[in-house]
Amino acid sequence: MTVPRDPAADAGVPPTMAAAPVTSSAPSPSSLQGASSPRVMLWTLMIIYIFNFLDRQIVSILAEPIKRDFQLSDTQLGLMTGLAFALFYTLLGIPIARYADRSTTNRVSLIAWSVAIWSAMTMACGAARTFPQLLLARVGVGVGEAGCTPAAHSLITDSVPADKRSSAIAFYGLGIPIGSLLGMVIGGGLADAYGWRTAFYVVGMPGVLLALLVPFLMKEPRRAGMLKGAAMPAAKVQIPVKEALKELATSRCFVFLCIAGGLIAFLSYGKGVWVAVLFIRNFGLSPGETGLYLGVTLGISSMIGTWGGGKLADHFGKRDRKHLLTGPAIAIALAAPILFLAYSATDWRVALALLVLPTAMNIMYYGPVYACVQGLVRPEARAVAASVMLFSQNLIGLGLGPLFFGMMSDAFQPYAGEDSVRWVLYGAAWLGLIPAFLFWRASLRLTAELKSG
């Protein structure tokens, strides 16, 4: 993979505040002199998101060792890797996003506290001595992470021009594959060498230190404007939550995106957990080997897909705004048959090679979709819009995906034996055609519903 000279700059982030926000919700450029530059902000937020997904996804590679220690079923494994985290993440997401949308809220402080909480609770996972204690610790990780992405998307939208927004949010979204890659590699290696408990301790501790640095690396644009005595825009009067939700519900494009986003997340989170189990259980690899081979290969593929999806959307979206979603729809549809072939392979090397292309294709939606979500509502409801989308993706996707896959694996086991996980993944491959269709339907409404700026 060729790394751009400065991805944040390529995403349309100006080197100085002279080219600051164009959205009406942000203070004027002259009022932002005390705020950090968009470039520094984007890099900081991306690093935070790396830690977010590192702490969230490390449990995937640790699932088999945890299962053996606590004598768990596949259903319990799905509960631990998915629903325990996602339930409180989604329940707290909207009220926290509502708080982030207030013009007096310091979103940087909110993110810093979130990092500290989820990192501390990740370390608590390593200290758990019973399965219920581990579930509670995972709940705590979800509580902490609920405050990150809606506030981050709101900060990005206030700081980057609309025609560069897909690339900027895609750059932030690079935290997903990088964090997942590090979780697989570091988690698997530490589990092999020192045990799964040590893995939780090691990945959680740096996040606590990062939380202390966040206020020094970023400044809240709103707070900077108020310190300068600048007049705040009309967003100071927060719209009622019912009005914000009504605005979202009346957008057919947003509804299509929510359903499609929930389904693609359901499949992605389910496959993410259980493909690692497949490599360990069916191919005989250790957690460390699986984390290295699967994590590095699919992590790099996901980085290319995330970044490429944002760049392609911005490029073709300038010609016709519906093409912001055309690429993800086509890519996800083409990925389905290749995934089926990958899961059918009897050699792990063949399976790994076949997973490269569809992995990149299935993540191309991230930047374009979340940029569209930000553009379908007024500035005063942007964090709420992101949180509703995250609610759909995490409750349906992270909450139910790994759990449902585990339940189906248990159900298939009497018939499929050791191939029960493989059978579940077969179905997951072809179900990807549904979100591809829904993204295409949403693209037909996009030009009419997107707001300017």
XYZ file of C-alpha atoms in Angstrom, residues 17-423:
407
model
C -7.174 28.158 9.776
C -7.385 30.545 6.849
C -9.422 27.904 5.041
C -11.530 26.985 8.043
C -15.114 25.770 8.278
C -17.703 26.576 5.713
C -20.720 25.260 7.611
C -23.080 27.634 9.282
C -22.868 25.793 12.565
C -19.225 26.608 13.140
C -17.764 29.860 14.371
C -16.237 32.062 11.697
C -12.586 31.515 10.754
C -11.525 34.608 12.636
C -13.045 33.258 15.816
C -11.104 29.994 15.620
C -7.612 31.322 16.124
C -7.394 29.588 19.503
C -8.484 26.238 18.070
C -6.178 23.522 16.783
C -5.778 23.249 13.007
C -8.066 20.818 11.183
C -5.003 18.763 10.189
C -3.919 18.242 13.796
C -7.514 17.590 14.791
C -7.972 14.920 12.106
C -4.766 13.103 12.986
C -5.629 13.196 16.692
C -9.164 11.922 16.107
C -7.891 9.134 13.860
C -5.406 8.011 16.527
C -8.195 8.072 19.117
C -10.352 5.930 16.824
C -7.472 3.462 16.464
C -7.511 2.994 20.243
C -11.314 2.815 20.109
C -11.296 -0.171 17.769
C -8.203 -1.729 19.285
C -9.979 -1.965 22.635
C -13.271 -2.953 21.026
C -12.046 -5.641 18.638
C -9.228 -7.293 20.572
C -11.835 -9.549 22.125
C -12.335 -11.202 18.697
C -8.883 -12.791 18.671
C -9.122 -13.608 22.386
C -12.515 -15.313 22.032
C -11.258 -18.911 21.802
C -8.868 -18.706 24.809
C -11.625 -17.023 26.863
C -14.084 -19.734 25.817
C -11.722 -22.453 27.014
C -11.030 -20.757 30.367
C -14.675 -20.045 31.193
C -16.128 -23.137 29.427
C -18.497 -21.077 27.283
C -20.833 -22.024 24.447
C -20.647 -20.251 21.092
C -23.825 -18.357 22.043
C -22.192 -17.041 25.219
C -19.134 -16.135 23.166
C -21.336 -14.098 20.820
C -22.964 -12.398 23.822
C -19.575 -11.422 25.237
C -18.089 -10.197 21.951
C -21.192 -8.329 20.804
C -24.337 -7.602 22.790
C -22.680 -6.914 26.161
C -20.730 -4.085 24.554
C -23.295 -2.820 22.086
C -26.370 -2.567 24.317
C -25.149 0.263 26.513
C -23.127 1.774 23.676
C -26.305 2.278 21.678
C -28.550 3.246 24.597
C -26.184 6.020 25.679
C -25.249 7.088 22.159
C -28.226 9.373 21.442
C -28.310 11.260 24.792
C -24.534 11.781 24.644
C -24.811 12.970 21.040
C -27.630 15.280 22.109
C -25.253 16.729 24.679
C -22.525 17.064 22.013
C -24.884 19.059 19.780
C -25.284 21.780 22.425
C -23.317 24.875 21.461
C -21.906 25.161 25.001
C -20.526 21.597 25.064
C -16.775 21.092 24.848
C -16.613 18.115 22.512
C -12.864 17.708 23.041
C -13.325 17.186 26.791
C -16.175 14.779 26.096
C -13.925 12.694 23.846
C -11.055 12.764 26.382
C -13.291 11.437 29.168
C -14.628 8.765 26.817
C -11.111 7.540 25.991
C -10.221 7.350 29.693
C -13.346 5.345 30.574
C -13.155 2.758 27.801
C -9.413 2.245 28.317
C -9.832 1.670 32.052
C -12.680 -0.780 31.438
C -10.576 -2.672 28.881
C -8.021 -3.245 31.617
C -10.878 -4.373 33.867
C -11.670 -7.116 31.314
C -8.282 -8.641 32.104
C -9.050 -8.602 35.816
C -12.401 -10.426 35.438
C -12.517 -13.741 37.320
C -15.985 -14.852 36.240
C -17.988 -14.626 33.033
C -20.520 -12.117 34.500
C -17.632 -9.881 35.589
C -16.236 -9.990 32.062
C -19.652 -9.073 30.651
C -19.869 -6.074 33.008
C -16.404 -4.916 31.987
C -17.403 -5.132 28.331
C -20.480 -3.057 29.151
C -18.129 -0.457 30.622
C -16.087 -0.382 27.416
C -19.305 0.313 25.515
C -20.297 3.099 27.915
C -16.965 4.839 27.333
C -16.933 4.469 23.566
C -20.457 5.888 23.216
C -19.088 9.420 23.599
C -16.499 9.303 20.821
C -17.737 9.060 17.233
C -20.801 11.378 17.217
C -18.720 14.179 18.731
C -15.821 13.409 16.371
C -18.031 13.507 13.275
C -19.503 16.794 14.454
C -16.016 18.293 14.893
C -14.937 17.115 11.442
C -18.058 18.465 9.769
C -17.546 21.864 11.391
C -13.948 22.000 10.160
C -13.869 20.553 6.619
C -15.538 21.842 3.400
C -18.535 19.806 2.256
C -16.891 18.642 -0.994
C -14.029 17.061 0.984
C -16.115 15.599 3.786
C -16.245 11.980 2.565
C -12.429 11.870 2.427
C -12.062 13.516 5.835
C -14.496 11.147 7.545
C -12.879 8.227 5.688
C -9.501 9.357 7.070
C -10.984 9.286 10.584
C -12.473 5.894 9.692
C -8.992 4.498 9.054
C -8.999 3.962 12.811
C -11.311 0.972 12.231
C -8.943 -1.204 10.148
C -5.777 0.004 11.875
C -7.252 -0.567 15.339
C -8.667 -3.931 14.314
C -5.321 -4.937 12.802
C -3.426 -3.979 15.947
C -6.000 -5.746 18.094
C -5.577 -8.968 16.137
C -1.772 -8.848 16.007
C -1.064 -7.541 19.508
C -3.884 -9.489 21.125
C -2.993 -12.754 19.427
C 0.725 -12.413 20.139
C 0.232 -11.521 23.795
C -2.339 -14.292 24.238
C 0.139 -16.867 22.923
C 3.014 -15.538 25.034
C 1.398 -14.351 28.269
C -2.324 -15.179 28.197
C -5.454 -13.251 27.249
C -5.599 -11.293 30.526
C -2.242 -9.650 29.858
C -3.448 -8.668 26.387
C -6.301 -6.621 27.896
C -3.946 -4.889 30.338
C -1.408 -3.978 27.668
C -3.860 -2.461 25.179
C -5.869 -0.585 27.805
C -3.070 1.258 29.568
C -1.869 3.504 26.681
C -5.420 4.771 26.183
C -5.474 6.235 29.686
C -2.318 8.194 28.857
C -3.783 9.309 25.515
C -6.845 10.695 27.304
C -4.576 13.026 29.283
C -2.999 14.358 26.070
C -6.206 14.976 24.098
C -6.977 18.464 25.554
C -3.453 19.589 24.610
C -3.711 18.270 21.047
C -7.157 19.627 20.153
C -9.176 22.687 21.048
C -12.932 23.024 20.851
C -13.815 25.468 18.019
C -16.908 26.618 19.897
C -14.937 27.297 23.060
C -12.232 29.094 21.085
C -14.848 31.351 19.557
C -16.401 32.148 22.948
C -13.021 32.903 24.485
C -12.459 35.421 21.712
C -15.796 36.962 22.484
C -17.163 35.975 19.097
C -20.891 35.776 18.654
C -22.138 32.233 18.378
C -24.357 31.290 15.456
C -28.014 30.396 15.634
C -27.121 26.807 16.636
C -26.843 28.095 20.202
C -30.570 27.432 20.570
C -30.762 23.661 20.463
C -33.648 22.148 18.551
C -35.912 19.749 20.495
C -34.868 16.108 20.269
C -38.279 15.147 18.839
C -37.779 17.660 16.063
C -34.309 16.316 15.297
C -35.568 12.712 15.198
C -38.563 13.732 13.082
C -36.226 15.366 10.593
C -34.300 12.100 10.333
C -37.413 9.932 10.095
C -38.877 11.990 7.236
C -35.735 11.514 5.134
C -36.236 8.375 3.066
C -32.570 8.459 2.142
C -31.562 8.460 5.817
C -33.921 5.560 6.549
C -32.398 3.511 3.708
C -28.907 4.333 4.973
C -29.781 3.321 8.541
C -31.194 -0.036 7.487
C -28.334 -0.726 5.075
C -25.746 0.414 7.618
C -27.252 -1.813 10.288
C -27.233 -4.847 7.989
C -23.691 -4.331 6.712
C -22.502 -3.906 10.310
C -24.451 -7.031 11.365
C -22.582 -9.030 8.740
C -19.210 -7.332 9.225
C -19.055 -7.704 13.006
C -20.327 -11.266 12.821
C -17.789 -12.225 10.163
C -15.020 -10.356 12.004
C -15.420 -12.492 15.123
C -16.201 -15.829 13.523
C -13.711 -15.808 10.666
C -11.013 -15.617 13.348
C -12.677 -18.571 15.098
C -12.739 -20.409 11.740
C -8.978 -19.973 11.281
C -8.269 -21.190 14.812
C -10.851 -23.959 15.021
C -10.888 -25.339 11.460
C -7.417 -24.531 10.151
C -5.574 -25.243 13.421
C -3.788 -21.882 13.709
C -2.961 -20.432 17.121
C -4.424 -17.064 18.207
C -1.027 -15.470 17.577
C -0.747 -16.906 14.054
C -4.333 -15.969 13.260
C -3.860 -12.461 14.571
C -0.712 -11.953 12.517
C -1.837 -13.414 9.193
C -5.507 -12.457 9.299
C -5.024 -9.154 11.104
C -2.267 -7.750 8.874
C -3.739 -8.913 5.572
C -7.317 -7.856 6.207
C -6.259 -4.755 8.106
C -4.296 -3.420 5.138
C -7.147 -4.344 2.781
C -9.592 -2.446 4.972
C -7.337 0.618 5.055
C -7.234 0.688 1.261
C -11.002 0.220 1.037
C -11.792 2.870 3.657
C -9.483 5.484 2.151
C -10.336 4.603 -1.454
C -14.060 4.697 -0.780
C -13.864 8.246 0.547
C -11.671 9.490 -2.306
C -13.828 7.889 -5.001
C -16.993 9.294 -3.438
C -15.632 12.841 -3.378
C -14.372 12.507 -6.966
C -17.528 11.113 -8.556
C -19.850 12.966 -6.172
C -18.754 16.255 -7.739
C -20.313 15.108 -11.017
C -23.530 13.801 -9.530
C -24.183 13.598 -5.801
C -25.950 10.249 -6.108
C -22.565 8.734 -6.976
C -21.479 9.249 -3.377
C -23.263 5.931 -2.762
C -22.931 4.229 -6.154
C -19.441 2.908 -5.441
C -20.284 1.252 -2.101
C -23.420 -0.352 -3.595
C -21.507 -1.923 -6.495
C -18.524 -2.947 -4.359
C -20.592 -4.730 -1.696
C -22.567 -6.628 -4.361
C -19.375 -7.819 -6.098
C -17.869 -8.910 -2.775
C -20.567 -11.533 -2.042
C -19.506 -14.369 -4.401
C -15.808 -13.872 -3.637
C -16.503 -14.179 0.092
C -18.396 -17.415 -0.508
C -15.378 -18.859 -2.320
C -13.082 -17.729 0.513
C -15.150 -19.459 3.181
C -15.289 -22.618 1.036
C -11.501 -22.932 0.833
C -9.910 -25.854 2.657
C -6.458 -24.250 2.869
C -6.070 -21.182 5.083
C -3.662 -19.558 2.626
C -6.210 -19.732 -0.191
C -8.933 -18.470 2.122
C -6.769 -15.552 3.226
C -5.922 -14.571 -0.361
C -9.591 -14.658 -1.387
C -10.604 -12.477 1.577
C -8.395 -9.539 0.523
C -10.556 -7.969 -2.210
C -14.022 -8.361 -0.619
C -12.701 -7.010 2.679
C -11.668 -3.783 0.933
C -14.976 -3.623 -0.964
C -17.156 -4.088 2.118
C -15.636 -1.127 3.996
C -15.782 1.408 1.144
C -19.130 2.653 2.429
C -17.819 4.239 5.652
C -16.709 7.704 4.521
C -19.452 8.284 1.922
C -22.305 7.079 4.122
C -21.369 9.074 7.212
C -20.675 12.155 5.086
C -24.170 11.786 3.607
C -25.653 11.403 7.087
C -24.064 14.702 8.115
C -25.424 16.392 4.997
C -29.021 15.196 5.346
C -29.764 17.244 8.487
C -29.339 20.747 9.837
C -26.070 21.509 11.667
C -27.896 21.510 15.017
C -28.754 17.807 14.610
C -25.538 16.424 13.150
C -24.252 14.587 16.224
C -27.727 13.137 16.819
C -27.837 11.977 13.180
C -24.472 10.243 13.570
C -25.590 8.655 16.839
C -28.810 7.295 15.288
C -26.749 5.764 12.493
C -24.358 4.328 15.081
C -27.360 3.072 17.079
C -28.464 1.104 14.024
C -24.982 -0.177 13.237
C -24.017 -1.146 16.759
C -27.253 -2.516 18.211
C -28.097 -4.511 15.083
C -24.530 -5.051 13.942
C -22.193 -5.384 16.890
C -24.914 -6.319 19.373
C -26.701 -8.994 17.385
C -24.197 -10.012 14.684
C -21.667 -12.008 16.752
C -24.471 -13.314 19.021
C -26.650 -14.497 16.114
C -23.674 -16.071 14.364
C -22.825 -17.924 17.582
C -26.419 -19.133 18.026
C -26.530 -20.371 14.435
C -23.185 -22.128 14.891
C -24.572 -23.964 17.938
C -27.720 -24.835 15.956
C -25.748 -26.185 12.980
C -23.251 -28.141 15.063
C -25.277 -31.398 15.243
C -25.365 -31.471 11.417
C -22.147 -29.730 10.376
C -19.824 -30.644 13.258
C -16.621 -28.614 13.114
C -17.853 -26.898 9.946
C -20.753 -25.200 11.746
C -18.946 -21.827 11.703
C -18.215 -22.258 7.994
C -21.920 -22.832 7.280
